[in-house]
Coordinates of C-alpha atoms in Angstrom, one line a residue:
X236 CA -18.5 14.8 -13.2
X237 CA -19.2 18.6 -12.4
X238 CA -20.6 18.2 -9.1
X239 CA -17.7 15.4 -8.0
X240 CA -15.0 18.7 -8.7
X241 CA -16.8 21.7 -7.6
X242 CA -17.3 20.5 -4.1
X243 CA -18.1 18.5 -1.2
X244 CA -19.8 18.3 2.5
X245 CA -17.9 19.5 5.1
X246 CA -17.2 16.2 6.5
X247 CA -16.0 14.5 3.5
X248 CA -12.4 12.5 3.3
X249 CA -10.1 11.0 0.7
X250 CA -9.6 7.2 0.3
X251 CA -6.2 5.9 -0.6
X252 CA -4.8 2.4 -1.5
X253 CA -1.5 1.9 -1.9
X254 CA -0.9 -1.3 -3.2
X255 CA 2.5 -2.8 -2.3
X256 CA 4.7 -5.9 -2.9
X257 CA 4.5 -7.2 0.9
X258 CA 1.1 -5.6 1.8
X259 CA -2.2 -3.8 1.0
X260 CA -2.6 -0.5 3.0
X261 CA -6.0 1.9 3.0
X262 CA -5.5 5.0 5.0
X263 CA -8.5 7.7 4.6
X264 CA -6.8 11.6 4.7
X265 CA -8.6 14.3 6.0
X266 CA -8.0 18.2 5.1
X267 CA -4.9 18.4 7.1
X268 CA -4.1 15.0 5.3
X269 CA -4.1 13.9 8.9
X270 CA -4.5 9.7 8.9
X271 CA -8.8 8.9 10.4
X272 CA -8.2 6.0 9.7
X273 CA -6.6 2.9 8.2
X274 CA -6.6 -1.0 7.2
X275 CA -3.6 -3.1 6.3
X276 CA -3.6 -7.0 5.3
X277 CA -0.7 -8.6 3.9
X278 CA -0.2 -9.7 0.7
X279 CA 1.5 -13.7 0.5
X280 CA 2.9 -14.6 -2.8
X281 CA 3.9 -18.4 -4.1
X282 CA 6.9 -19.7 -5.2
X283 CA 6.3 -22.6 -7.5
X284 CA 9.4 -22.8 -9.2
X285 CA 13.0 -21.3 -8.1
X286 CA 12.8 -17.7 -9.2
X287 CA 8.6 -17.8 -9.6
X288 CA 7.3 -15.1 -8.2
X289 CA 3.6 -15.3 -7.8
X290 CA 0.6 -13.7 -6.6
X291 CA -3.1 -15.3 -6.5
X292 CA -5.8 -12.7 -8.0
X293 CA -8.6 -13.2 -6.3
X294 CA -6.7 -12.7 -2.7
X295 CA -5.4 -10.0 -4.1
X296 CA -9.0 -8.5 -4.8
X297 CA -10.3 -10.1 -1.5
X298 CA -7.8 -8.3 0.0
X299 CA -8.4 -4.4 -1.7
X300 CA -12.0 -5.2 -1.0
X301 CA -10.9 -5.6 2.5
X302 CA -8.5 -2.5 3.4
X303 CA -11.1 -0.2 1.7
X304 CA -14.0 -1.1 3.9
X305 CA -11.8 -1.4 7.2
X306 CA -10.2 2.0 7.1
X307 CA -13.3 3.9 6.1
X308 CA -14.7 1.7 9.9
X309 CA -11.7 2.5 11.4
X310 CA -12.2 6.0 11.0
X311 CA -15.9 6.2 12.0
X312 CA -17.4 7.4 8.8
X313 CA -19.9 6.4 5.8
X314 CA -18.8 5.6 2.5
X315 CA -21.1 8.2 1.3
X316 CA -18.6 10.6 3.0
X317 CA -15.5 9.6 0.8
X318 CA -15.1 12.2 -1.9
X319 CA -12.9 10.8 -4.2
X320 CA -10.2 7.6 -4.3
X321 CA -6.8 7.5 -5.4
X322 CA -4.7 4.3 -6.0
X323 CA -0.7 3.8 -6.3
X324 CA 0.1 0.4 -7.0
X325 CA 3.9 -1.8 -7.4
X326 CA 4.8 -1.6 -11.0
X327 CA 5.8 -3.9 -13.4
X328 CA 3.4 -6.9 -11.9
X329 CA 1.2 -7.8 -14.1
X330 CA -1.7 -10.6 -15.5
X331 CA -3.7 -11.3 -18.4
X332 CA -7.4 -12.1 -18.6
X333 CA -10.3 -12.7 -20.8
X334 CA -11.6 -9.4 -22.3
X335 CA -15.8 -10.8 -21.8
X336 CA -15.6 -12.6 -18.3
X337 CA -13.0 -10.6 -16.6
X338 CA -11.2 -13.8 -15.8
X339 CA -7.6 -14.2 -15.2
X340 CA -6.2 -16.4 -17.4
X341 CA -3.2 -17.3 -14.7
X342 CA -1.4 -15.5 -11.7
X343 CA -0.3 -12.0 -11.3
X344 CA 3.6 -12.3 -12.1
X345 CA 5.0 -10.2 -10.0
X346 CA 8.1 -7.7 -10.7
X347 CA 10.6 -9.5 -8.3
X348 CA 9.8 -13.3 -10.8
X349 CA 13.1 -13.9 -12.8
X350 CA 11.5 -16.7 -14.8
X351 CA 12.3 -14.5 -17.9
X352 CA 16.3 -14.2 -17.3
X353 CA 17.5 -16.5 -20.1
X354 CA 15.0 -14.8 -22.2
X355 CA 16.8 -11.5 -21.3
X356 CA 19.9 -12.5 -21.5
X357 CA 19.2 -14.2 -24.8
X358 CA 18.0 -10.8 -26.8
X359 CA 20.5 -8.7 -24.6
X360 CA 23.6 -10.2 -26.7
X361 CA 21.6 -11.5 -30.0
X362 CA 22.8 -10.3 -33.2
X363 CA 19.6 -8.3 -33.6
X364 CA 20.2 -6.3 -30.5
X365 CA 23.8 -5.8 -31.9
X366 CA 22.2 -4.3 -34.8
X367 CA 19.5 -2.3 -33.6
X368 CA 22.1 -0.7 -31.1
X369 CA 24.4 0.3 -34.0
X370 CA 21.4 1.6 -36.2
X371 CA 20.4 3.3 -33.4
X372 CA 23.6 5.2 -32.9
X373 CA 23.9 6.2 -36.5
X374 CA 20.6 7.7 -36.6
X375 CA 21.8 9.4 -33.0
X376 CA 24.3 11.2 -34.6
X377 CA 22.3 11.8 -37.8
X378 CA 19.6 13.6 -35.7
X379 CA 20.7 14.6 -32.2
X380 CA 17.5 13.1 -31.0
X381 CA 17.9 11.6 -27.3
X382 CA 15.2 9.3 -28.4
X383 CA 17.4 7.4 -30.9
X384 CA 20.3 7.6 -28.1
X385 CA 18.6 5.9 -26.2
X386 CA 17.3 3.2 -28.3
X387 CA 21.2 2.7 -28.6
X388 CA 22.1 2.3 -25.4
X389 CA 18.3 -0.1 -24.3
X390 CA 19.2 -3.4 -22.0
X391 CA 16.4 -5.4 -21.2
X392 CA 15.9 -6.9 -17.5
X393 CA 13.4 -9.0 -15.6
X394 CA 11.7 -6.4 -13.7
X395 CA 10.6 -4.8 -16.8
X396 CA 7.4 -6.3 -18.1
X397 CA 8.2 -7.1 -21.8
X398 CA 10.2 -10.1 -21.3
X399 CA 7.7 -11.7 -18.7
X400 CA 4.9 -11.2 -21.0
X401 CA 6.8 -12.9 -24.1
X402 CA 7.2 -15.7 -21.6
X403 CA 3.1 -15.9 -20.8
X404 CA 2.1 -15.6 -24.7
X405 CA 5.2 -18.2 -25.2
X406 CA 3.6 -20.9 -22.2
X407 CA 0.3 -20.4 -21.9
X408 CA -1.8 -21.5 -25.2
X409 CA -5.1 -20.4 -23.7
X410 CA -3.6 -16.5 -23.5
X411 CA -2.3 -16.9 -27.4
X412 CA -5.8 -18.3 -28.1
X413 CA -7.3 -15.3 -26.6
X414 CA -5.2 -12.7 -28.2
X415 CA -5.7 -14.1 -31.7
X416 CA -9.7 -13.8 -31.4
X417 CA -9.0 -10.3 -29.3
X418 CA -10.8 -11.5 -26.3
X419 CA -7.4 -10.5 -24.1
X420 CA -6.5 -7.7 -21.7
X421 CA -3.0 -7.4 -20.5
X422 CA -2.7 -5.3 -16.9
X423 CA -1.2 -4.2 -14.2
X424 CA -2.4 -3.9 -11.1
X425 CA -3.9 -0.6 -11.3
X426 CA -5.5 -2.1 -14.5
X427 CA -6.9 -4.6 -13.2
X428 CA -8.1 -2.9 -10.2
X429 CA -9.9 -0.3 -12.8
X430 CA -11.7 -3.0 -14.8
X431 CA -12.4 -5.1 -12.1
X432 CA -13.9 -2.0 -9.7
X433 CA -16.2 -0.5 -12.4
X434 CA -17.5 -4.2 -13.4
X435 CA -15.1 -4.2 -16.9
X436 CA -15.9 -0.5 -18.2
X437 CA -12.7 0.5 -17.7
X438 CA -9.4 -0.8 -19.5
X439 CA -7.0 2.3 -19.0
X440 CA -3.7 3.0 -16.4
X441 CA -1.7 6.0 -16.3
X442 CA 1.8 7.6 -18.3
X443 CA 3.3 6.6 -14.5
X444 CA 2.7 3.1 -14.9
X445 CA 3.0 2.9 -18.0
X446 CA 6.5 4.3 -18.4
X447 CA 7.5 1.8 -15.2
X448 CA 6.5 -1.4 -17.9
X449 CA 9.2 -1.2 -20.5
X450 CA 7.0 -1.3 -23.3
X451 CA 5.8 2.3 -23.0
X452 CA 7.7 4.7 -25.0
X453 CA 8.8 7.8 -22.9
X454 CA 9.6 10.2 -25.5
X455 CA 6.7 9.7 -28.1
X456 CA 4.8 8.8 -25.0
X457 CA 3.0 5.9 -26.1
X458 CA 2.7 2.1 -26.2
X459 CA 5.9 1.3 -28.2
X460 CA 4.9 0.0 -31.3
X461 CA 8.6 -1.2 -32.7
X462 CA 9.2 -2.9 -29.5
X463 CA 5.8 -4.7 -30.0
X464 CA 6.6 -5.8 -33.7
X465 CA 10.3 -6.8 -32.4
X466 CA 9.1 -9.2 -29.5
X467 CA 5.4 -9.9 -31.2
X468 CA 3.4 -8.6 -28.5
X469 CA 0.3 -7.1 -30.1
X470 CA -1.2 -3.5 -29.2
X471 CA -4.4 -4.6 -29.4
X472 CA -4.3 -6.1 -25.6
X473 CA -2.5 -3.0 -24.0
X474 CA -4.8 -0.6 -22.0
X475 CA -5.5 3.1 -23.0
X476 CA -3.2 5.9 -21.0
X477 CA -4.6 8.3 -19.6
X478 CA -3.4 11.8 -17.5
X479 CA -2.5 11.0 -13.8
X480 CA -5.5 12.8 -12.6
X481 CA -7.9 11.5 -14.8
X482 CA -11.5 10.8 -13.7
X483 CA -11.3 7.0 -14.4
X484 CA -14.9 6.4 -13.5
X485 CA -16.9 5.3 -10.2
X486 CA -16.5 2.2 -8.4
X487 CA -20.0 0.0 -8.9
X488 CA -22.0 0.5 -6.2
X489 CA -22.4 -3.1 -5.6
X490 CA -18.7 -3.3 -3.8
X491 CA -19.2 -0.4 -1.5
X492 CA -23.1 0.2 -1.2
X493 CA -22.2 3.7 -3.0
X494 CA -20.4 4.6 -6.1
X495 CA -17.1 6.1 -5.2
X496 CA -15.2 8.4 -8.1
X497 CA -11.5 7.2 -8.8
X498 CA -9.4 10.1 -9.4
X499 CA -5.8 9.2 -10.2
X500 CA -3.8 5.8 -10.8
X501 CA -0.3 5.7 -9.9
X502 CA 2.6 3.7 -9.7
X503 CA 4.0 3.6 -6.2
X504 CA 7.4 5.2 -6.3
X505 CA 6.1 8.3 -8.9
X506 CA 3.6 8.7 -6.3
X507 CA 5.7 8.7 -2.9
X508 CA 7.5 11.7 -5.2
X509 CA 4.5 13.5 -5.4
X510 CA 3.8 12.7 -1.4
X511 CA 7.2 14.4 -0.9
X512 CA 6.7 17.0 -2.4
X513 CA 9.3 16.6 -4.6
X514 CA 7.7 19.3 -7.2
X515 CA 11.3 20.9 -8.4
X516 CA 13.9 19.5 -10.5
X517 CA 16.3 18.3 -8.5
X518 CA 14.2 17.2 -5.9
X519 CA 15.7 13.2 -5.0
X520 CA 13.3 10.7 -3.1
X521 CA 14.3 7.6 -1.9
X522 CA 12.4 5.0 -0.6
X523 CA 13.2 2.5 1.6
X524 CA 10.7 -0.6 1.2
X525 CA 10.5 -3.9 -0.1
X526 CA 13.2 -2.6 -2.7
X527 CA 14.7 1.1 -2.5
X528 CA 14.5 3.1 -5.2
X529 CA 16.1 6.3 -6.2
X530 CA 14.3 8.8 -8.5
X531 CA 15.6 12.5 -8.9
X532 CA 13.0 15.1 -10.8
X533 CA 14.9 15.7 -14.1
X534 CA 12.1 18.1 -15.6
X535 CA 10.2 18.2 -18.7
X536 CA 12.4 16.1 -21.0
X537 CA 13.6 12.5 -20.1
X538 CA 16.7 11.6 -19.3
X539 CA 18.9 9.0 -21.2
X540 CA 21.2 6.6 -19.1
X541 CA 23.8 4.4 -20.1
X542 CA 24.5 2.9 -16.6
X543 CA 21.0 1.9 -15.8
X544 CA 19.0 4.8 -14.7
X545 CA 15.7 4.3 -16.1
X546 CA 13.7 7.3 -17.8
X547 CA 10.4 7.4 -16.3
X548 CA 6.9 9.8 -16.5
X549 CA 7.2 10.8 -12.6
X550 CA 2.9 12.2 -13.4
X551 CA 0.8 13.7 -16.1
X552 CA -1.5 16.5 -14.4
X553 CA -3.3 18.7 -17.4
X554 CA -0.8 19.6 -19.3
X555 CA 1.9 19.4 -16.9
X556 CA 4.9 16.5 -17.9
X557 CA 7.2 14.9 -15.2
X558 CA 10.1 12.6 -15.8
X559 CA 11.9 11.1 -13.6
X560 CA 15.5 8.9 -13.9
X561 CA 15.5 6.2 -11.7
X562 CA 18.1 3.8 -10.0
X563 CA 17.2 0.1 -7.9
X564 CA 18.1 -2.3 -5.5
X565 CA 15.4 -4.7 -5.6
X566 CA 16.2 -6.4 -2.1
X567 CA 16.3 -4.3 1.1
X568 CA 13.4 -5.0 2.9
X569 CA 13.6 -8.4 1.4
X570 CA 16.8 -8.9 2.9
X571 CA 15.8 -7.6 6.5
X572 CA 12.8 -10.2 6.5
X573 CA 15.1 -12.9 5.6
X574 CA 17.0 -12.4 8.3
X575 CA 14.0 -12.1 10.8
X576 CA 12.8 -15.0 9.4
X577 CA 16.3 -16.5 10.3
X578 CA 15.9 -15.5 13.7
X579 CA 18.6 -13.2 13.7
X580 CA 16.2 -10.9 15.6
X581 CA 12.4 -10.9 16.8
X582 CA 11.6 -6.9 16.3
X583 CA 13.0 -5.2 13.4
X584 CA 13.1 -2.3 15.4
X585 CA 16.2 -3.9 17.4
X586 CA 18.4 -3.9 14.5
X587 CA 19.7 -0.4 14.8
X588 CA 20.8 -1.1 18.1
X589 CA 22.6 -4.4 17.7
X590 CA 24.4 -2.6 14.5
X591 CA 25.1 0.3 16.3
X592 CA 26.6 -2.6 19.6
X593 CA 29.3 -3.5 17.5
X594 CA 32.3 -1.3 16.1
X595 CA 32.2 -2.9 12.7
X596 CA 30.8 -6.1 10.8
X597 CA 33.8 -8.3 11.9
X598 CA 35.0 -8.5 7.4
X599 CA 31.3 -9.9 7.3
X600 CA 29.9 -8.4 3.7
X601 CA 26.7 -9.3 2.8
X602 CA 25.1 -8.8 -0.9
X603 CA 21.4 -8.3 -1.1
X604 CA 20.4 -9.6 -4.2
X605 CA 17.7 -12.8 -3.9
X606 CA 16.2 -10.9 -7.4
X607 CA 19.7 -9.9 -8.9
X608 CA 21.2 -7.2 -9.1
X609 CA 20.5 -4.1 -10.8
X610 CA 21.6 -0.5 -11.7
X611 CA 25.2 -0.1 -12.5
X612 CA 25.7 -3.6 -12.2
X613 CA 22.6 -5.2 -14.1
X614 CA 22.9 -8.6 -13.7
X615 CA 19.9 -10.7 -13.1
X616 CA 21.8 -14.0 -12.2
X617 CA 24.1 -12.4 -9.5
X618 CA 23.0 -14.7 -6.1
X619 CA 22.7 -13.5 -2.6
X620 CA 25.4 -14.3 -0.2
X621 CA 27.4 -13.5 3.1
X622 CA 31.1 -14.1 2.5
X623 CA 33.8 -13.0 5.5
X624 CA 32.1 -15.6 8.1
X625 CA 34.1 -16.2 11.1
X626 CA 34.0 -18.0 14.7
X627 CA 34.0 -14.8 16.1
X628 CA 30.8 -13.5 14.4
X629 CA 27.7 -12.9 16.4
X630 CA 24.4 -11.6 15.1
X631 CA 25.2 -8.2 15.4
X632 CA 27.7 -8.3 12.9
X633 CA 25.4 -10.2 11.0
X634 CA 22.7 -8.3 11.0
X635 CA 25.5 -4.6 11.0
X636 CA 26.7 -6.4 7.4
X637 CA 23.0 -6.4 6.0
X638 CA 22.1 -2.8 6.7
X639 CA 25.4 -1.9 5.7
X640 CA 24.7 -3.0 2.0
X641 CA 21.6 -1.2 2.4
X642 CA 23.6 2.1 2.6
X643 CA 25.9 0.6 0.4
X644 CA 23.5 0.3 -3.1
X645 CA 22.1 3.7 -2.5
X646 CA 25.4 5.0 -2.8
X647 CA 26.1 3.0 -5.5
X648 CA 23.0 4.5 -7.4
X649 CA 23.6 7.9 -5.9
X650 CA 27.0 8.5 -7.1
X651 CA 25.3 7.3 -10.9
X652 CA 22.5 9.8 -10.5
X653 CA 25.0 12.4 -9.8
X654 CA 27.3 11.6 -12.8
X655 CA 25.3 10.9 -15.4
X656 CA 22.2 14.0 -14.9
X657 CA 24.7 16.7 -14.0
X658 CA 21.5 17.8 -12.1
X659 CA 22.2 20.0 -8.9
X660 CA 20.6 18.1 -6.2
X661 CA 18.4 20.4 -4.2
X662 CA 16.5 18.3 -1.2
X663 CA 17.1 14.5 -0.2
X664 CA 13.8 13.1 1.2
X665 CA 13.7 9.3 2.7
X666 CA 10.3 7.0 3.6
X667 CA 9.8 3.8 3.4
X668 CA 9.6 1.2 6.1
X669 CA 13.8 0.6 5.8
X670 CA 13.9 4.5 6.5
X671 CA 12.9 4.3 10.2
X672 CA 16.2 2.4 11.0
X673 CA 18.8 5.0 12.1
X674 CA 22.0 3.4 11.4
X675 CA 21.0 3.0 7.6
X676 CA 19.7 6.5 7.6
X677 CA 23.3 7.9 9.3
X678 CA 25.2 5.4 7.2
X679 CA 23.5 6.7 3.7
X680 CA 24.3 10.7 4.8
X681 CA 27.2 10.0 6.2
X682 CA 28.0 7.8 2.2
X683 CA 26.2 10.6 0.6
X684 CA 28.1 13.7 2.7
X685 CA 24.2 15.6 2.2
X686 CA 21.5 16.0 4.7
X687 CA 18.7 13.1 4.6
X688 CA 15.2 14.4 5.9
X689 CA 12.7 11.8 7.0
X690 CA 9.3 12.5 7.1
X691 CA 7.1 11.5 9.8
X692 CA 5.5 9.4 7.5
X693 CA 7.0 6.2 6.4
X694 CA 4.5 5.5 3.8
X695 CA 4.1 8.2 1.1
X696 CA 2.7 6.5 -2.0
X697 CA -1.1 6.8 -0.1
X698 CA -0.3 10.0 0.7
X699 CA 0.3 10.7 -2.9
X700 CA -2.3 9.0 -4.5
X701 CA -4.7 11.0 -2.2
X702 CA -3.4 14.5 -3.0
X703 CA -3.6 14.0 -6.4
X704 CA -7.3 12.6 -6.1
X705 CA -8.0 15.3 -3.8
X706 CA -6.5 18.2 -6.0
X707 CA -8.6 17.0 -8.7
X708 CA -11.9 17.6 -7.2
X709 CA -10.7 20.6 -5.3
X710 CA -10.2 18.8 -1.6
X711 CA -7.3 20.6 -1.8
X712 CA -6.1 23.8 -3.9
X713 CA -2.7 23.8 -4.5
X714 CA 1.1 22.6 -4.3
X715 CA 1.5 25.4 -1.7
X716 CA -1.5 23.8 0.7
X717 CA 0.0 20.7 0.3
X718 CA 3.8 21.3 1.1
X719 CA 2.5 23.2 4.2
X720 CA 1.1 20.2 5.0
X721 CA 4.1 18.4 5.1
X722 CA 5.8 17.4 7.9
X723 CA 9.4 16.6 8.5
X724 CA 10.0 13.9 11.7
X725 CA 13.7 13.8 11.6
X726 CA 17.3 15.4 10.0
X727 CA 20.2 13.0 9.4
X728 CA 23.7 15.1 9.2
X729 CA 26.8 13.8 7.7
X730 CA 28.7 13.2 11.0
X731 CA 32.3 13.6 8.8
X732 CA 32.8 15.8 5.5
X733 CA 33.8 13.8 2.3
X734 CA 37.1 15.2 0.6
X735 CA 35.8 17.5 -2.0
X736 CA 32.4 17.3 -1.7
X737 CA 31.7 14.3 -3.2
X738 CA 31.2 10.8 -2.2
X739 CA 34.4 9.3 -1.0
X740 CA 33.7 7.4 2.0
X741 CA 35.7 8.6 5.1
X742 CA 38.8 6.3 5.6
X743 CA 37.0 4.0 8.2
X744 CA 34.6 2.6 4.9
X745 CA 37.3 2.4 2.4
X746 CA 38.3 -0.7 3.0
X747 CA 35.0 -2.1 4.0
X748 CA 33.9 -1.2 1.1
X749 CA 36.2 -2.3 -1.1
X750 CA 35.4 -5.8 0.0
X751 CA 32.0 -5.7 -0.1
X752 CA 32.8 -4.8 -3.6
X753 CA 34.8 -7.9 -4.1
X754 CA 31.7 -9.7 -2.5
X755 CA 29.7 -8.1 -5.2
X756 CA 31.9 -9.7 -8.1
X757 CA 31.7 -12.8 -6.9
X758 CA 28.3 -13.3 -6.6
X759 CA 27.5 -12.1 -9.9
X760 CA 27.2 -14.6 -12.8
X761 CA 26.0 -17.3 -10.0
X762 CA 22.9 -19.0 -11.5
X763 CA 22.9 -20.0 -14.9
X764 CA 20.2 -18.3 -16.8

């Protein structure tokens, strides 16, 4: 591994894969982390049963194998001049698959599948969680340890692995049978990546993804073993963690004609934080994709919630320790490509203007939650809907109403960020393909009263993968090179000032969201689970 850090040729690039819910997207950086070039296919999941959410492996591979050769043509170079590879990948998706073959045993599940709900639900208000939650408090007050605090105040949901997995090990006799003669590997998609792109040498992710599965345990920082003897999940099939800039090995030459070293894993939203920048505590970054999600830099220590934040490792570089707390809405750009799909509009790139051709939704509220709904609310049965319908509604109040609750759950998780860390919030940075829609990016400054930044970038979780690759082997030197690198497209103002300095809406979104909150109630408690 010396001579992959202490240099490279002159002409020599980074490779980055972000692998997303929607899509697969390769883009290869150069030292002004400048885009040469880039490949995108998209990624098409099944529905086989109403709240399935599933996504065929080999595709999947088909379809990494595809991006990386495509960008690095795109861009007019060899793969003999790609110094190093980085990978952020959606969290919280996951397979199993047979420790000797490398075969899958059944689907990726992916992080949006709610066939686990009941099973949530279930252990949420069973005796035993009852019990542990009271334990828990005691020993809380026993020891001031945060740890035990939080183990007080734990509710289980379907994005988080654990509940998923009980479900596979519960259904699928062939995964049981494999675990009981340890002959089975439990991954996510970074996992699998890693064993599949050094031929099965590898079994390892990283404390980001990791921490995003539920299992991991964020202050001891390792595989929980009490949550694995409370569920019976065994260790044994759980992958080794390793630092965020690890060397995790080469890719076999046999893929891409030359053996390419992979130097960091990421999980996509931990590593769109690092592509901001966001290095200071304090530092917020939402993004603005498939789902948005809201993670503020809380420092060296993790922070404990009791409204739904989620205490995550934001990276692990030497000895350096991130956490993050983190907030969801798992349906935003979900909800935009339903209503494309609807017809509502042909180019996403019109909806600003039809919002912005109306003065208001015409009472038309509209709750974005096909996969539940999450922080404060948490409730994984809560349906989508549109309530307020009237003759006199057109599809620009339609389509006003669904970027309106856009704005509306990041307020929601913005005003819990703020009153649960106590954390001065020093920058606001927004990507994501959502982000590039100006109504929800004046909407959310104008909820928030703070100034939103937008970088020129949508996309920042390759951009993060690849300048923690590329400051492992010395591509790039520092922090300071890369915020210099950074560039800033747009500045959204607050176009009124909120009473105090907080978040109260100004008096023209009182009402409308008060009944867009009402919508919210309603739809909760929807599907039986």
């Amino acid at each position: 591994m010396g001579s992959q850090r202490n240099g490279f040729k002159k002409e020599s690039f980074i490779l980055s894969v972000d692998f997303g819910t929607t899509s697969i997207r390769c883009h290869v950086y150069d030292k002004e982390a400048e885009i040469r070039g880039s490949c995108t296919t998209m990624i098409v999941p099944s529905y086989p049963e109403v709240g399935y959410v599933e996504m065929d492996p080999d595709a999947l591979w088909e379809g990494f194998i595809t991006v990386v050769k495509g960008a690095v043509q795109d861009a007019g170079v060899q793969m003999c001049q790609i110094n190093s590879l980085g990978i952020a990948t959606q969290r919280g998706t996951f397979t199993t698959w047979d420790r000797r073959t490398g075969t899958p045993f059944h689907n990726f599940i992916s992080w949006q599948d709610r066939r686990s709900a009941e099973l949530v639900k279930s252990w949420n208000t069973s005796c035993t969680m009852t019990a542990i939650h009271g334990v828990m408090k005691v020993l809380y007050f026993l020891t001031g340890q945060k740890r035990m605090l939080a183990a007080s105040l734990i509710v289980f949901t379907t994005q988080h692995v654990t509940f998923r997995l009980v479900w596979v090990l519960t259904h699928y006799k062939q995964v049981c049978q494999a675990v009981a003669e340890g002959n089975c590997c439990f991954g996510t998609i970074d996992t699998w990546l890693l064993f599949k792109l050094t031929k099965g040498q590898v079994h390892a992710t990283d404390y980001s993804n990791a921490s995003s599965t539920g299992f991991f345990d964020s202050y001891q920082m390792c595989w929980s073993g009490f949550l694995s003897h409370l569920v019976s999940v065994p260790l044994s099939i759980f992958p080794k963690v390793e630092n965020t800039d690890h060397y995790f090995g080469s890719t076999d030459p046999s893929f891409f004609g030359v053996s390419i070293p992979i130097m960091s894993v990421m999980a996509d939203q931990q590593a769109a934080m690092f592509g901001e920048c966001c290095f200071e505590v304090g530092d917020v970054k939402i993004t603005m994709g498939t789902g948005t999600f809201m993670d503020i830099h809380t420092g060296s220590k993790p922070h404990t919630s009791s409204a739904g934040l989620y205490p995550l490792v934001g990276w692990k570089i030497g000895s350096e320790l991130v956490y993050l707390a983190e907030g969801s809405s798992a349906d935003t750009g979900t909800a935009i490509q339903w209503a494309q799909d609807l017809d509502l509009f042909s180019d996403v790139q019109q909806t600003s203007d039809m919002a912005y051709s109306v003065s208001d939704s015409d009472g038309v509220c509209f709750v974005p939650s096909f996969s539940g709904l999450q922080a404060p609310l948490n409730d994984p049965t809560a349906c989508a809907s549109l309530m307020g319908l009237k003759p006199s509604t057109t599809k620009s109040h339609l389509v006003r109403a669904i970027l309106e609750s856009v704005a509306f759950r990041s307020k929601q998780l913005y005003e819990i960020m703020l009153r649960e860390t106590h954390i001065p919030i020093t920058k606001i940075r927004v990507d994501g393909g959502v982000s590039s829609n100006d109504f929800v990016m004046q909407l959310t400054a104008d909820l928030f009263g703070r100034k939103l930044a937008r970088p020129q970038r949508y996309e920042m979780s390759c951009l993060g993968a690849a300048f923690v690759a590329g400051l492992g082997v010395g591509f790039w030197r520092s922090r300071e090179e890369l915020k210099k690198l950074q560039r800033t497209d747009d500045e959204f103002l607050p176009q009124w000032a909120p009473k105090g300095g907080g978040c109260s809406p100004s008096r023209k979104y009182i009402s409308v969201l008060q009944s867009w909150e009402r919508a919210l109630k309603r739809s909760m408690n929807w599907y039986k689970p």
